[in-house]
mmCIF file of C-alpha atoms in Angstrom:
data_model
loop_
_atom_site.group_PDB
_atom_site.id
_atom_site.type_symbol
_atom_site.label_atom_id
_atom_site.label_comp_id
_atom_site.label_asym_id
_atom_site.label_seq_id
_atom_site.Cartn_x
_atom_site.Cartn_y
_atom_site.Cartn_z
ATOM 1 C CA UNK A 1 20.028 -2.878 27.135
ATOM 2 C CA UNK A 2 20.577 0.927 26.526
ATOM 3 C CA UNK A 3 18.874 3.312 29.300
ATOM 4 C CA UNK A 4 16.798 6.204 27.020
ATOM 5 C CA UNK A 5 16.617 9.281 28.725
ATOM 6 C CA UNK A 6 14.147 12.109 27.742
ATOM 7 C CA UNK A 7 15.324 16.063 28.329
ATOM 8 C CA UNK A 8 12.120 17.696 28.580
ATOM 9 C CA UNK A 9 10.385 21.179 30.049
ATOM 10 C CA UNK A 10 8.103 22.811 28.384
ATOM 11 C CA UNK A 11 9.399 26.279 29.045
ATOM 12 C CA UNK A 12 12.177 27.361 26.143
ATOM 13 C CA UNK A 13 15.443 28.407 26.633
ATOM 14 C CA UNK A 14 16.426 26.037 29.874
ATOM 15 C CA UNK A 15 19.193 24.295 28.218
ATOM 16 C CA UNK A 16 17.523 20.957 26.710
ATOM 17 C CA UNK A 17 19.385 21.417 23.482
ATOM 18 C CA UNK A 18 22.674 22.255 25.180
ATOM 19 C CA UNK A 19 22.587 19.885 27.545
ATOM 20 C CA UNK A 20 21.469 16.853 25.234
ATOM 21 C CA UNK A 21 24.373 17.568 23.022
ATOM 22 C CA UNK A 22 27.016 17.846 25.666
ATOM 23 C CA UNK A 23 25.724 15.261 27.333
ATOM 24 C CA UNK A 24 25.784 12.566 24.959
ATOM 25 C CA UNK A 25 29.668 13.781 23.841
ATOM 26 C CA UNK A 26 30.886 13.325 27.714
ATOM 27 C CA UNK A 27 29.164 9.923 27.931
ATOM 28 C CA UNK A 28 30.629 9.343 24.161
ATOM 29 C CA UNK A 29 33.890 10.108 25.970
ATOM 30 C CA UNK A 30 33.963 8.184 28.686
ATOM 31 C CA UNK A 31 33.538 4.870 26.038
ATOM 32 C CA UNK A 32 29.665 4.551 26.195
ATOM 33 C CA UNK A 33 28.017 4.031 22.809
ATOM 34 C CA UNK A 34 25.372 6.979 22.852
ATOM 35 C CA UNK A 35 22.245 7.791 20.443
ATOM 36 C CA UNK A 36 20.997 11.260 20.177
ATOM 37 C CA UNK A 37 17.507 11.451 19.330
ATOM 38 C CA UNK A 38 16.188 14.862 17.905
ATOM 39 C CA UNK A 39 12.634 15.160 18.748
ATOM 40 C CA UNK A 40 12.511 18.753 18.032
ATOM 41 C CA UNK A 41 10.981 20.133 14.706
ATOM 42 C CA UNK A 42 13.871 23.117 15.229
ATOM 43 C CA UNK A 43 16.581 20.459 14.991
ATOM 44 C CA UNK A 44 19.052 22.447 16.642
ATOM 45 C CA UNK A 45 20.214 19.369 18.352
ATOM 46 C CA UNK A 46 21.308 17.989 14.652
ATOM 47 C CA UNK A 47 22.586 21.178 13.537
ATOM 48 C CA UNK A 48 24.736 21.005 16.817
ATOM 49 C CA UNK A 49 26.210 18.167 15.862
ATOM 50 C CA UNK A 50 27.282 19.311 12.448
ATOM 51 C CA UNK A 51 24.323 17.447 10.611
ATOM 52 C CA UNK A 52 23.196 19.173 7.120
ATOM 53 C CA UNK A 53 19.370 18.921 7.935
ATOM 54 C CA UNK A 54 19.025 19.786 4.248
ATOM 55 C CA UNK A 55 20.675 16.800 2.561
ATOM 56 C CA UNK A 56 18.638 14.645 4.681
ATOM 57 C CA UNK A 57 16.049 11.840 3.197
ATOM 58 C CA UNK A 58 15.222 9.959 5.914
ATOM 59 C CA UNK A 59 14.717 11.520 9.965
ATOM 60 C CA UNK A 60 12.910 10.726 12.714
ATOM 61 C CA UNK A 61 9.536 12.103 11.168
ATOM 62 C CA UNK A 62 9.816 9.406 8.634
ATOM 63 C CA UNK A 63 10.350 6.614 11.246
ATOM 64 C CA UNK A 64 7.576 7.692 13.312
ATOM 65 C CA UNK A 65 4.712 8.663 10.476
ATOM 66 C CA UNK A 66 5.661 6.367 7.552
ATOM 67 C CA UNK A 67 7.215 3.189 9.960
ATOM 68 C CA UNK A 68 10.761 3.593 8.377
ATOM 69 C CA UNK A 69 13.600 1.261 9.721
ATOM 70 C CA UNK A 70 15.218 4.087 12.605
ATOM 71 C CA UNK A 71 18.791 2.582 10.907
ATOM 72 C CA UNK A 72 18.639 4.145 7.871
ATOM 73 C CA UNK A 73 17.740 7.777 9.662
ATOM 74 C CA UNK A 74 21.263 7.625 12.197
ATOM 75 C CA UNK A 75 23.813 9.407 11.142
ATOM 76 C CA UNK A 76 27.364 9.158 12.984
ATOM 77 C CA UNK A 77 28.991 12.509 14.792
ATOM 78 C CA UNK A 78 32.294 14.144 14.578
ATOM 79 C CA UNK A 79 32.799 11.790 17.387
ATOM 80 C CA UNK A 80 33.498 7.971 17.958
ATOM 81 C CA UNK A 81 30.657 6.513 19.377
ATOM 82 C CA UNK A 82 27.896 9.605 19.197
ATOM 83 C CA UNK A 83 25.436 8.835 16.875
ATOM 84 C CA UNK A 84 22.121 10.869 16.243
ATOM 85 C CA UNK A 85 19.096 10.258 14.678
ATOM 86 C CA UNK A 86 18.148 13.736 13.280
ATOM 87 C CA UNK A 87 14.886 16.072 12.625
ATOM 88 C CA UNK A 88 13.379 18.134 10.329
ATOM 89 C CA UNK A 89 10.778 20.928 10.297
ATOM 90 C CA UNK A 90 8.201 18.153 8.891
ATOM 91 C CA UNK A 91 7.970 16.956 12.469
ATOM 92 C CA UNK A 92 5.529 20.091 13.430
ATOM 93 C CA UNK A 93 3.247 17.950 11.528
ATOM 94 C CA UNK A 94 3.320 14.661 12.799
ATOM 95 C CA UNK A 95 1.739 15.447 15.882
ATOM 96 C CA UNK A 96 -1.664 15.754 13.649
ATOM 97 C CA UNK A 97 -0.529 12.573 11.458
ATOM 98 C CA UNK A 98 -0.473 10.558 14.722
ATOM 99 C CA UNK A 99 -3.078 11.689 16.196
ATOM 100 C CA UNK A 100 -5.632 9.378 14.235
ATOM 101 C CA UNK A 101 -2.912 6.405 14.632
ATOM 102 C CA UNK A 102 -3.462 3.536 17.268
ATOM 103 C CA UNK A 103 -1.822 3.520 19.934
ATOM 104 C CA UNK A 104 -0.510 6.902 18.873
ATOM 105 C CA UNK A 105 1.704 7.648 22.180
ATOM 106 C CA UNK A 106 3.455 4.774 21.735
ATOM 107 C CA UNK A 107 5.016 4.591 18.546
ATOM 108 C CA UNK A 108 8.202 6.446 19.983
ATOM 109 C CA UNK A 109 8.904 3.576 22.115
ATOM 110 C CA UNK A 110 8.130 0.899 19.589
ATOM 111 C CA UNK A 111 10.502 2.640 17.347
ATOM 112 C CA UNK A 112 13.401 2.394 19.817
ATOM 113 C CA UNK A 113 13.125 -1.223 21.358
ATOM 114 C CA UNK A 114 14.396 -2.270 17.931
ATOM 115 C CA UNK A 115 17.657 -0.787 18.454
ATOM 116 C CA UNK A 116 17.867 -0.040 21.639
ATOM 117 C CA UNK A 117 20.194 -2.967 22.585
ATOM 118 C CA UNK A 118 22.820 -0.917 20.233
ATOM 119 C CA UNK A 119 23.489 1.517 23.159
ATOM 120 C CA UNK A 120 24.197 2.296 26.653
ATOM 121 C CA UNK A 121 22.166 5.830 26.363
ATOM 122 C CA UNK A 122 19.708 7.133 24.217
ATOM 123 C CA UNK A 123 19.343 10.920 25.195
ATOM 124 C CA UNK A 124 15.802 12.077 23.408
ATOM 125 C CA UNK A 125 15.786 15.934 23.216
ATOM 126 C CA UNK A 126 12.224 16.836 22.966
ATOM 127 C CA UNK A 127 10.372 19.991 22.140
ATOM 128 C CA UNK A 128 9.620 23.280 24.258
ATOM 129 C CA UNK A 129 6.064 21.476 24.485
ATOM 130 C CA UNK A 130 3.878 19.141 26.587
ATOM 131 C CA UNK A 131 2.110 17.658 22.932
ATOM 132 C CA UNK A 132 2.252 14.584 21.297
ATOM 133 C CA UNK A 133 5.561 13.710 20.372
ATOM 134 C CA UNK A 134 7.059 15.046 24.193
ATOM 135 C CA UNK A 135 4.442 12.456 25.735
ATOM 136 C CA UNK A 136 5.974 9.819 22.790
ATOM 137 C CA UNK A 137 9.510 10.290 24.471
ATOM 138 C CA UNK A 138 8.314 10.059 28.289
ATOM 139 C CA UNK A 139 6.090 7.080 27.235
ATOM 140 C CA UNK A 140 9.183 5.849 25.806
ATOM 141 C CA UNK A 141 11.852 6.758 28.648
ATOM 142 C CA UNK A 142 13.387 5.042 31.135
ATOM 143 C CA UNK A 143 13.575 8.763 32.626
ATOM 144 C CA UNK A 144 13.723 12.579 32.624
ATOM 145 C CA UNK A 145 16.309 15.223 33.091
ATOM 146 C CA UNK A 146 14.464 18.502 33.819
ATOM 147 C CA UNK A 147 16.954 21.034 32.929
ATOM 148 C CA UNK A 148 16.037 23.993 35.346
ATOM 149 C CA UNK A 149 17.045 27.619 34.395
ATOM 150 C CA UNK A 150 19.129 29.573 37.266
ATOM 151 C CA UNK A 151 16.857 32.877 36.716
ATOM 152 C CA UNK A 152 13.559 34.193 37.595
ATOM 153 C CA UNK A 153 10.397 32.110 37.204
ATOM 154 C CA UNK A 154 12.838 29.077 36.885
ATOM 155 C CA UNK A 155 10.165 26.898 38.592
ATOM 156 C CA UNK A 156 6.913 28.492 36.390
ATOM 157 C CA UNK A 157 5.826 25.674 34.822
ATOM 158 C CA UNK A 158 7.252 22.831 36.758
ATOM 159 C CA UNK A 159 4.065 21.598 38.159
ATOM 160 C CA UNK A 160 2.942 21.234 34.924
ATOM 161 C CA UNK A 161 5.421 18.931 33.736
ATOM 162 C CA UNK A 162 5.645 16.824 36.812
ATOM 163 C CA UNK A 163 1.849 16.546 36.951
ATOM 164 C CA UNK A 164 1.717 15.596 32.763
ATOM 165 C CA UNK A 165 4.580 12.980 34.036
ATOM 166 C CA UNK A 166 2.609 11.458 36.740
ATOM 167 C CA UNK A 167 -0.426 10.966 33.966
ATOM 168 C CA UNK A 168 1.923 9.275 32.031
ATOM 169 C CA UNK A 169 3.283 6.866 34.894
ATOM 170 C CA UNK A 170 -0.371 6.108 35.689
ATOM 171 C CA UNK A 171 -1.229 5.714 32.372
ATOM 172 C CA UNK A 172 1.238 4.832 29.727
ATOM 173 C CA UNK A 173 4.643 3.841 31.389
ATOM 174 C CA UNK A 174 4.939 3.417 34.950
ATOM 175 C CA UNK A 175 8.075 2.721 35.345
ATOM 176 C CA UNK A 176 9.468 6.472 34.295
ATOM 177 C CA UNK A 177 11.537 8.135 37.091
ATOM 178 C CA UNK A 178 12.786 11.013 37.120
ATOM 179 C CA UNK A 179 16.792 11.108 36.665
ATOM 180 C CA UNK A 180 17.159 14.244 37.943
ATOM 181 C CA UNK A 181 16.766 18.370 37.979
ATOM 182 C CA UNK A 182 19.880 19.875 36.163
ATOM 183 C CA UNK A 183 20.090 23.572 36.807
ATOM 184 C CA UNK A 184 21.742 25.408 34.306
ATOM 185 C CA UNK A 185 22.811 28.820 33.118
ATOM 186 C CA UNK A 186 24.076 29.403 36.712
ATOM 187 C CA UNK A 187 26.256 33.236 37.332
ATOM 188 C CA UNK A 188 27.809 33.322 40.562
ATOM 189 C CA UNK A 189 28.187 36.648 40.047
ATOM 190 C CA UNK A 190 24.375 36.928 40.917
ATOM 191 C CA UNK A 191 22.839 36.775 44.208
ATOM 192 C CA UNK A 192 19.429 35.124 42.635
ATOM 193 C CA UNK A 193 20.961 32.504 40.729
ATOM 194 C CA UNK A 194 22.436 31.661 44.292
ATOM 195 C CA UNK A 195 18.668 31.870 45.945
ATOM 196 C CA UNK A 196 17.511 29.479 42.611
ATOM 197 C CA UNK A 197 20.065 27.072 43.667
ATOM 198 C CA UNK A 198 18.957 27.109 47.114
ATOM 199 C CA UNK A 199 14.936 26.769 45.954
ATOM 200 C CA UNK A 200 15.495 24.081 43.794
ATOM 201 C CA UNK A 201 17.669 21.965 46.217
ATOM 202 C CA UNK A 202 15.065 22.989 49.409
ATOM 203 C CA UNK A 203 12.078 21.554 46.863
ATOM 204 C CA UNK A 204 13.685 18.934 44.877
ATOM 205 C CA UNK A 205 16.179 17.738 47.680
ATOM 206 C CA UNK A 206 17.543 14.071 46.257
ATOM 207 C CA UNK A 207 16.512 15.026 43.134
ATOM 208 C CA UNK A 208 18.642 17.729 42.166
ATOM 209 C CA UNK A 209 22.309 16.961 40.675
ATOM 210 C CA UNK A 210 25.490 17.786 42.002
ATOM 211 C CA UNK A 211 26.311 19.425 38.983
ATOM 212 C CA UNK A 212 25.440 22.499 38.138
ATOM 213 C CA UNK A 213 25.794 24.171 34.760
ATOM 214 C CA UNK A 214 27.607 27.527 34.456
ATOM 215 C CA UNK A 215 26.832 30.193 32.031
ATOM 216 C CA UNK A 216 29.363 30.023 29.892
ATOM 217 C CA UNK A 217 30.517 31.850 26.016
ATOM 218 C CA UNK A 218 31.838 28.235 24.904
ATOM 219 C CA UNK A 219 28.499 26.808 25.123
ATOM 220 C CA UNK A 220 26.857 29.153 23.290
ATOM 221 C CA UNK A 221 29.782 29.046 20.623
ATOM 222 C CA UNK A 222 30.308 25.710 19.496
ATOM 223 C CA UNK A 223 27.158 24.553 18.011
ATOM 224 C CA UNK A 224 27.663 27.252 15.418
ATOM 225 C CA UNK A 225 30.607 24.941 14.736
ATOM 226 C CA UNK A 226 28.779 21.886 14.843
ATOM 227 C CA UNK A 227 30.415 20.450 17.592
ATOM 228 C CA UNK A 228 30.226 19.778 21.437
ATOM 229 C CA UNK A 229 32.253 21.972 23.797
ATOM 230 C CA UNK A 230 34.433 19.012 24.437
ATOM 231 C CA UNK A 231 35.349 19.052 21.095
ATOM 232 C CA UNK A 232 35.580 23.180 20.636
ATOM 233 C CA UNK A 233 37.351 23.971 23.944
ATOM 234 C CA UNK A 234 37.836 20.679 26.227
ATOM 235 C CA UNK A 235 39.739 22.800 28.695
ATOM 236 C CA UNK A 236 36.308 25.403 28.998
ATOM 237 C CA UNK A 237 34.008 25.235 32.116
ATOM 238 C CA UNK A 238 31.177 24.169 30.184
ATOM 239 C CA UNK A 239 33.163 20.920 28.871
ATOM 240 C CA UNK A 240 34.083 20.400 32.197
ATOM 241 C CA UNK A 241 30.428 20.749 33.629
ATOM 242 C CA UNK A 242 29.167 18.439 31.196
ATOM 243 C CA UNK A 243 32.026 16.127 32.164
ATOM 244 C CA UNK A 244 30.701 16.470 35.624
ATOM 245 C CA UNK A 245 27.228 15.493 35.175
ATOM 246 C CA UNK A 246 28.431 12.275 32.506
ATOM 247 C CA UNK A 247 30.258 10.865 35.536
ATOM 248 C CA UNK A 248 27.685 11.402 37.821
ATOM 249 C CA UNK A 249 24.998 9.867 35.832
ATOM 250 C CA UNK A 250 26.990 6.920 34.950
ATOM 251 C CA UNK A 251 27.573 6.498 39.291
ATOM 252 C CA UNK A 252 24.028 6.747 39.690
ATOM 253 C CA UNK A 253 23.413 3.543 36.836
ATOM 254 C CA UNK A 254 26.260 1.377 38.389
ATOM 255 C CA UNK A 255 28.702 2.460 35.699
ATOM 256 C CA UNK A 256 32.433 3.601 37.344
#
């Protein structure tokens, strides 16, 4: 049975989108069968990918609002065993189409036990929001990656999140952990991304990966090329980062 793993944080610009994409390509590279999930109506994780969001008929609005079969919304990558399931700016709307539905926070995870068993990770890149559709993918998640900005007020907003998760563990799905904190955009040029570092591993201890995600130009290049920095520059730091953190999730689920 596939693990699904939500990136979420509710602050923008931490790195879900980046992170989600590179992810899934170092676990796709390392043999595991991987399913991108866009739950963001920006769909920057499908454009990242090299998916024409225009040509598009069927997305994951039209599996969650109209019950559609998730199958005929995947759409394969640019690599071998990276599939995604894209979005589309309809999906600003669904969180007021659900909202009447029953057992509206759940139709996320109803969605993905039918295909679930298809994977070994199913990486669901959510929105820079704490609504409807976010709580969807943490109902549905096995658990979270909080990617944590290296820069001022990197932690603004954290309490939030962990306090919306632990309503959801009480609630909806108590059996969501949380994977980890991934800090990213790190400079080591710069004495405060140092003292972030620091912060982060002082409050988070366990919690915090190994990893850590340098600022880098190759990251912020290749989804304008629709592909994965693995794929644009294997031999750049951010393919190598990525590469880092694949290998030290698959340690932490038992996978050499």
């Amino acid at each position: 049975m596939g693990k699904i793993i939500a990136l979420a944080n509710q602050k923008g610009g931490v790195g879900k989108t980046t992170t989600t994409i590179n992810l899934a390509a170092s676990l796709a590279t390392f043999e595991k069968k991987v399913l991108v999930v866009d739950a963001d109506p920006q769909a920057n994780a499908s454009s990242g990918l090299g998916i024409d969001i225009k040509s598009l008929e069927c997305t994951v609005y039209e599996c969650l609002v109209n019950g559609r079969d998730p199958r005929e919304a995947i759409r394969e990558s640019c690599i071998e065993g990276l599939c995604i399931m894209p979005s589309h700016i309809d999906l600003v709307g669904a969180e007021l189409e659900l909202m009447n539905m029953e057992g509206r926070e759940t139709v996320m995870k109803k969605m993905l036990s039918a295909i679930r068993d298809d994977y070994d990770f199913i990486l669901i890149d959510c929105s820079p929001s704490l609504g409807l559709i976010t709580v969807n993918a943490l109902t549905a998640a096995d658990s979270i990656i909080i990617p944590v900005q290296c820069e001022y007020f990197a932690l603004e907003g954290i309490s939030k999140l962990l306090n919306t998760i632990k309503i959801i563990k009480t609630k909806l799905n108590p059996s969501l952990d949380i994977e980890g904190f991934l800090l990213t955009m790190y400079d080591s040029r710069l004495r405060l991304s140092n003292q972030i570092i620091e912060e982060v591993r002082k409050h988070f201890q366990e919690l915090v990966f190994e990893t850590v995600i340098s600022r880098n130009v190759k990251l912020s290049e290749a989804p304008s090329y629709g592909l994965p920095a693995v794929m644009y520059d294997a031999e750049s730091r951010g393919a190598k980062n990525y590469l880092a953190l694949a290998q030290e999730i698959l340690k932490k689920n038992g996978n050499k």
